[in-house]
Amino acid sequence: MARIKKGQTWGGDWTEEKLNAFSKYVNAYLTIMNKYRDKYNWKLIYFDGFAGSGTDQHAPEIDDKANDNLFLQELESSELYVPSDSEVYKGAAERVLSVQQRGFDIYYFIDKNEYSKLSLEERLSRYKSTHTLAFRCGDANDMLQKMSEFMHTTQGHKHKALVLLDPFGMQVSWNSIENFKDTGTDFWILVPTGVIVNRLLDKKGELRYIDKLKDFFGLNEPEIRSHFYQRRHEMTLFGETDVIEKVKEPIGKIAQLYLERLKTVFTHVIPEPLVLYNNTNVPIYHFVFASNNETAVKIAKEIIGKK
């Protein structure tokens, strides 16, 4: 898997690399789509499901806790979540809107935090005269459900969409992804392989947050256990007993499983995502890409390969 160079710090160069990779894809995507959109009467949609998250360090704490933070607070108290791991600068919106070519027909910016949404809307106000912008406050999964329903309609089949899902945690439900099967939609997804998922897959296999894991992977508990745990026999003073062991290198296996899940929805999935590391050189996210267009994945693969 593509890897950011050792020594890059959290919120520093690697974040820039991630945004650069995405920006390059947006440019390549629009270059190709602009050749055919008028011929086939396509309408292009850009959808950012977590557009305002993390943009303003001064957002009221009560608004921040109104999202998924009951879950995150519990993880933090259990030392399964490090708040600094979510301090990601979100600069994708400005980059997408500043592309120097014909852009999308409509841009959707979604955020569950009203303050963050309003802050983003104010910051992007200079683009309103040249772009069609739609700002929505709500859960990304609910918005994705509505969008997927539209994409399956007769009118929706004339639309092509590029979706960026860049959460700090496990907010994206698998159901929200699989609903886009057989649509003209490209997905870039930031998967929290090391920052949260690996920590929920505890060494003893107790899986206290199994419902969250089931929702994230779209798998049942036995399926999840079969991917990340193995059972071995051990002799003790009291006879033979079974011992549950977590698989080795689980973060890489988490990423691989997510790619396998994506292959059940999309005909083409990037084989080696961009791996993002924190300042202690531990992998915390995998930036993955999936599409029903083979050329799209080839472009994404080439872009990431140059990192």
mmCIF file of N, CA and C in Angstrom, residues 217-279:
data_model
loop_
_atom_site.group_PDB
_atom_site.id
_atom_site.type_symbol
_atom_site.label_atom_id
_atom_site.label_comp_id
_atom_site.label_asym_id
_atom_site.label_seq_id
_atom_site.Cartn_x
_atom_site.Cartn_y
_atom_site.Cartn_z
ATOM 1 N N PHE A 217 -18.636 -2.591 8.943
ATOM 2 C CA PHE A 217 -18.218 -3.561 7.927
ATOM 3 C C PHE A 217 -19.389 -4.175 7.163
ATOM 4 N N GLY A 218 -20.587 -4.087 7.710
ATOM 5 C CA GLY A 218 -21.709 -4.762 7.076
ATOM 6 C C GLY A 218 -21.590 -6.273 7.200
ATOM 7 N N LEU A 219 -21.024 -6.743 8.292
ATOM 8 C CA LEU A 219 -20.828 -8.173 8.537
ATOM 9 C C LEU A 219 -21.400 -8.542 9.902
ATOM 10 N N ASN A 220 -21.683 -9.831 10.087
ATOM 11 C CA ASN A 220 -22.163 -10.267 11.394
ATOM 12 C C ASN A 220 -20.970 -10.590 12.302
ATOM 13 N N GLU A 221 -21.249 -10.864 13.560
ATOM 14 C CA GLU A 221 -20.165 -11.083 14.518
ATOM 15 C C GLU A 221 -19.285 -12.277 14.168
ATOM 16 N N PRO A 222 -19.838 -13.441 13.799
ATOM 17 C CA PRO A 222 -18.968 -14.569 13.433
ATOM 18 C C PRO A 222 -18.051 -14.239 12.255
ATOM 19 N N GLU A 223 -18.561 -13.479 11.289
ATOM 20 C CA GLU A 223 -17.727 -13.108 10.139
ATOM 21 C C GLU A 223 -16.583 -12.194 10.563
ATOM 22 N N ILE A 224 -16.874 -11.251 11.431
ATOM 23 C CA ILE A 224 -15.831 -10.344 11.926
ATOM 24 C C ILE A 224 -14.786 -11.110 12.710
ATOM 25 N N ARG A 225 -15.241 -12.015 13.570
ATOM 26 C CA ARG A 225 -14.297 -12.802 14.366
ATOM 27 C C ARG A 225 -13.417 -13.678 13.473
ATOM 28 N N SER A 226 -13.979 -14.209 12.417
ATOM 29 C CA SER A 226 -13.202 -15.102 11.544
ATOM 30 C C SER A 226 -12.085 -14.360 10.822
ATOM 31 N N HIS A 227 -12.248 -13.050 10.640
ATOM 32 C CA HIS A 227 -11.217 -12.266 9.957
ATOM 33 C C HIS A 227 -10.113 -11.802 10.894
ATOM 34 N N PHE A 228 -10.432 -11.619 12.168
ATOM 35 C CA PHE A 228 -9.459 -10.977 13.059
ATOM 36 C C PHE A 228 -9.035 -11.806 14.274
ATOM 37 N N TYR A 229 -9.615 -13.000 14.419
ATOM 38 C CA TYR A 229 -9.247 -13.815 15.574
ATOM 39 C C TYR A 229 -9.055 -15.267 15.163
ATOM 40 N N GLN A 230 -8.193 -15.919 15.903
ATOM 41 C CA GLN A 230 -7.991 -17.347 15.689
ATOM 42 C C GLN A 230 -7.963 -18.057 17.039
ATOM 43 N N ARG A 231 -8.358 -19.278 17.011
ATOM 44 C CA ARG A 231 -8.448 -20.065 18.253
ATOM 45 C C ARG A 231 -7.357 -21.136 18.236
ATOM 46 N N ARG A 232 -6.656 -21.267 19.352
ATOM 47 C CA ARG A 232 -5.652 -22.325 19.458
ATOM 48 C C ARG A 232 -5.835 -23.068 20.783
ATOM 49 N N HIS A 233 -5.377 -24.310 20.787
ATOM 50 C CA HIS A 233 -5.490 -25.142 21.986
ATOM 51 C C HIS A 233 -4.230 -24.989 22.834
ATOM 52 N N GLU A 234 -4.408 -24.917 24.129
ATOM 53 C CA GLU A 234 -3.276 -24.753 25.039
ATOM 54 C C GLU A 234 -3.462 -25.655 26.257
ATOM 55 N N MET A 235 -2.375 -26.321 26.629
ATOM 56 C CA MET A 235 -2.431 -27.205 27.787
ATOM 57 C C MET A 235 -2.138 -26.415 29.060
ATOM 58 N N THR A 236 -2.958 -26.607 30.084
ATOM 59 C CA THR A 236 -2.767 -25.962 31.375
ATOM 60 C C THR A 236 -2.749 -27.032 32.466
ATOM 61 N N LEU A 237 -2.578 -26.584 33.695
ATOM 62 C CA LEU A 237 -2.594 -27.524 34.814
ATOM 63 C C LEU A 237 -3.950 -28.212 34.947
ATOM 64 N N PHE A 238 -4.958 -27.574 34.389
ATOM 65 C CA PHE A 238 -6.315 -28.106 34.503
ATOM 66 C C PHE A 238 -6.795 -28.764 33.208
ATOM 67 N N GLY A 239 -5.852 -29.032 32.325
ATOM 68 C CA GLY A 239 -6.202 -29.684 31.079
ATOM 69 C C GLY A 239 -6.146 -28.742 29.888
ATOM 70 N N GLU A 240 -6.672 -29.190 28.760
ATOM 71 C CA GLU A 240 -6.626 -28.412 27.525
ATOM 72 C C GLU A 240 -7.694 -27.320 27.531
ATOM 73 N N THR A 241 -7.308 -26.142 27.058
ATOM 74 C CA THR A 241 -8.250 -25.028 26.980
ATOM 75 C C THR A 241 -8.068 -24.279 25.669
ATOM 76 N N ASP A 242 -9.084 -23.574 25.245
ATOM 77 C CA ASP A 242 -9.016 -22.779 24.019
ATOM 78 C C ASP A 242 -8.594 -21.355 24.353
ATOM 79 N N VAL A 243 -7.688 -20.829 23.549
ATOM 80 C CA VAL A 243 -7.211 -19.467 23.721
ATOM 81 C C VAL A 243 -7.519 -18.675 22.456
ATOM 82 N N ILE A 244 -8.125 -17.487 22.627
ATOM 83 C CA ILE A 244 -8.446 -16.616 21.498
ATOM 84 C C ILE A 244 -7.281 -15.653 21.271
ATOM 85 N N GLU A 245 -6.797 -15.588 20.055
ATOM 86 C CA GLU A 245 -5.701 -14.696 19.697
ATOM 87 C C GLU A 245 -6.100 -13.774 18.548
ATOM 88 N N LYS A 246 -5.707 -12.529 18.656
ATOM 89 C CA LYS A 246 -5.927 -11.573 17.575
ATOM 90 C C LYS A 246 -4.876 -11.802 16.497
ATOM 91 N N VAL A 247 -5.250 -11.649 15.243
ATOM 92 C CA VAL A 247 -4.326 -11.884 14.141
ATOM 93 C C VAL A 247 -3.181 -10.878 14.190
ATOM 94 N N LYS A 248 -2.073 -11.221 13.574
ATOM 95 C CA LYS A 248 -0.932 -10.325 13.483
ATOM 96 C C LYS A 248 -1.182 -9.270 12.401
ATOM 97 N N GLU A 249 -0.579 -8.097 12.564
ATOM 98 C CA GLU A 249 -0.721 -6.981 11.629
ATOM 99 C C GLU A 249 -2.200 -6.695 11.314
ATOM 100 N N PRO A 250 -2.997 -6.471 12.339
ATOM 101 C CA PRO A 250 -4.441 -6.291 12.144
ATOM 102 C C PRO A 250 -4.829 -5.058 11.337
ATOM 103 N N ILE A 251 -4.039 -3.980 11.414
ATOM 104 C CA ILE A 251 -4.417 -2.752 10.708
ATOM 105 C C ILE A 251 -4.447 -2.988 9.202
ATOM 106 N N GLY A 252 -3.437 -3.672 8.695
ATOM 107 C CA GLY A 252 -3.421 -3.999 7.273
ATOM 108 C C GLY A 252 -4.572 -4.905 6.889
ATOM 109 N N LYS A 253 -4.928 -5.823 7.774
ATOM 110 C CA LYS A 253 -6.037 -6.746 7.505
ATOM 111 C C LYS A 253 -7.384 -6.018 7.546
ATOM 112 N N ILE A 254 -7.485 -4.994 8.394
ATOM 113 C CA ILE A 254 -8.706 -4.181 8.418
ATOM 114 C C ILE A 254 -8.897 -3.499 7.073
ATOM 115 N N ALA A 255 -7.820 -2.901 6.571
ATOM 116 C CA ALA A 255 -7.884 -2.224 5.280
ATOM 117 C C ALA A 255 -8.238 -3.204 4.168
ATOM 118 N N GLN A 256 -7.617 -4.378 4.191
ATOM 119 C CA GLN A 256 -7.872 -5.366 3.152
ATOM 120 C C GLN A 256 -9.315 -5.846 3.181
ATOM 121 N N LEU A 257 -9.859 -6.046 4.387
ATOM 122 C CA LEU A 257 -11.251 -6.468 4.491
ATOM 123 C C LEU A 257 -12.180 -5.393 3.940
ATOM 124 N N TYR A 258 -11.874 -4.131 4.237
ATOM 125 C CA TYR A 258 -12.733 -3.055 3.730
ATOM 126 C C TYR A 258 -12.691 -3.011 2.205
ATOM 127 N N LEU A 259 -11.525 -3.242 1.630
ATOM 128 C CA LEU A 259 -11.423 -3.293 0.171
ATOM 129 C C LEU A 259 -12.244 -4.453 -0.392
ATOM 130 N N GLU A 260 -12.196 -5.580 0.287
ATOM 131 C CA GLU A 260 -12.976 -6.741 -0.155
ATOM 132 C C GLU A 260 -14.468 -6.443 -0.090
ATOM 133 N N ARG A 261 -14.886 -5.732 0.942
ATOM 134 C CA ARG A 261 -16.289 -5.363 1.061
ATOM 135 C C ARG A 261 -16.684 -4.420 -0.086
ATOM 136 N N LEU A 262 -15.803 -3.479 -0.397
ATOM 137 C CA LEU A 262 -16.090 -2.545 -1.494
ATOM 138 C C LEU A 262 -16.254 -3.281 -2.823
ATOM 139 N N LYS A 263 -15.524 -4.361 -2.988
ATOM 140 C CA LYS A 263 -15.602 -5.127 -4.241
ATOM 141 C C LYS A 263 -16.960 -5.799 -4.416
ATOM 142 N N THR A 264 -17.727 -5.926 -3.344
ATOM 143 C CA THR A 264 -19.070 -6.496 -3.458
ATOM 144 C C THR A 264 -20.067 -5.464 -3.969
ATOM 145 N N VAL A 265 -19.641 -4.196 -3.999
ATOM 146 C CA VAL A 265 -20.518 -3.114 -4.443
ATOM 147 C C VAL A 265 -20.049 -2.515 -5.752
ATOM 148 N N PHE A 266 -18.736 -2.304 -5.879
ATOM 149 C CA PHE A 266 -18.169 -1.644 -7.046
ATOM 150 C C PHE A 266 -17.378 -2.637 -7.896
ATOM 151 N N THR A 267 -17.399 -2.424 -9.193
ATOM 152 C CA THR A 267 -16.689 -3.337 -10.091
ATOM 153 C C THR A 267 -15.185 -3.103 -10.072
ATOM 154 N N HIS A 268 -14.756 -1.923 -9.618
ATOM 155 C CA HIS A 268 -13.323 -1.624 -9.586
ATOM 156 C C HIS A 268 -12.965 -0.928 -8.274
ATOM 157 N N VAL A 269 -11.942 -1.452 -7.605
ATOM 158 C CA VAL A 269 -11.488 -0.916 -6.317
ATOM 159 C C VAL A 269 -9.968 -0.802 -6.349
ATOM 160 N N ILE A 270 -9.453 0.300 -5.851
ATOM 161 C CA ILE A 270 -8.007 0.487 -5.845
ATOM 162 C C ILE A 270 -7.349 -0.602 -5.007
ATOM 163 N N PRO A 271 -6.325 -1.285 -5.516
ATOM 164 C CA PRO A 271 -5.721 -2.388 -4.764
ATOM 165 C C PRO A 271 -4.838 -1.943 -3.614
ATOM 166 N N GLU A 272 -4.229 -0.767 -3.726
ATOM 167 C CA GLU A 272 -3.327 -0.277 -2.683
ATOM 168 C C GLU A 272 -3.685 1.155 -2.313
ATOM 169 N N PRO A 273 -4.431 1.342 -1.235
ATOM 170 C CA PRO A 273 -4.839 2.686 -0.809
ATOM 171 C C PRO A 273 -3.642 3.499 -0.329
ATOM 172 N N LEU A 274 -3.896 4.773 -0.112
ATOM 173 C CA LEU A 274 -2.896 5.651 0.476
ATOM 174 C C LEU A 274 -2.926 5.442 1.989
ATOM 175 N N VAL A 275 -1.800 5.105 2.584
ATOM 176 C CA VAL A 275 -1.726 4.858 4.020
ATOM 177 C C VAL A 275 -1.221 6.121 4.705
ATOM 178 N N LEU A 276 -1.931 6.561 5.732
ATOM 179 C CA LEU A 276 -1.584 7.780 6.443
ATOM 180 C C LEU A 276 -1.116 7.443 7.848
ATOM 181 N N TYR A 277 0.008 8.034 8.233
ATOM 182 C CA TYR A 277 0.654 7.718 9.505
ATOM 183 C C TYR A 277 0.637 8.922 10.442
ATOM 184 N N ASN A 278 0.622 8.658 11.751
ATOM 185 C CA ASN A 278 0.731 9.751 12.707
ATOM 186 C C ASN A 278 2.200 10.062 12.981
ATOM 187 N N ASN A 279 2.458 10.942 13.929
ATOM 188 C CA ASN A 279 3.841 11.383 14.144
ATOM 189 C C ASN A 279 4.710 10.349 14.834
#
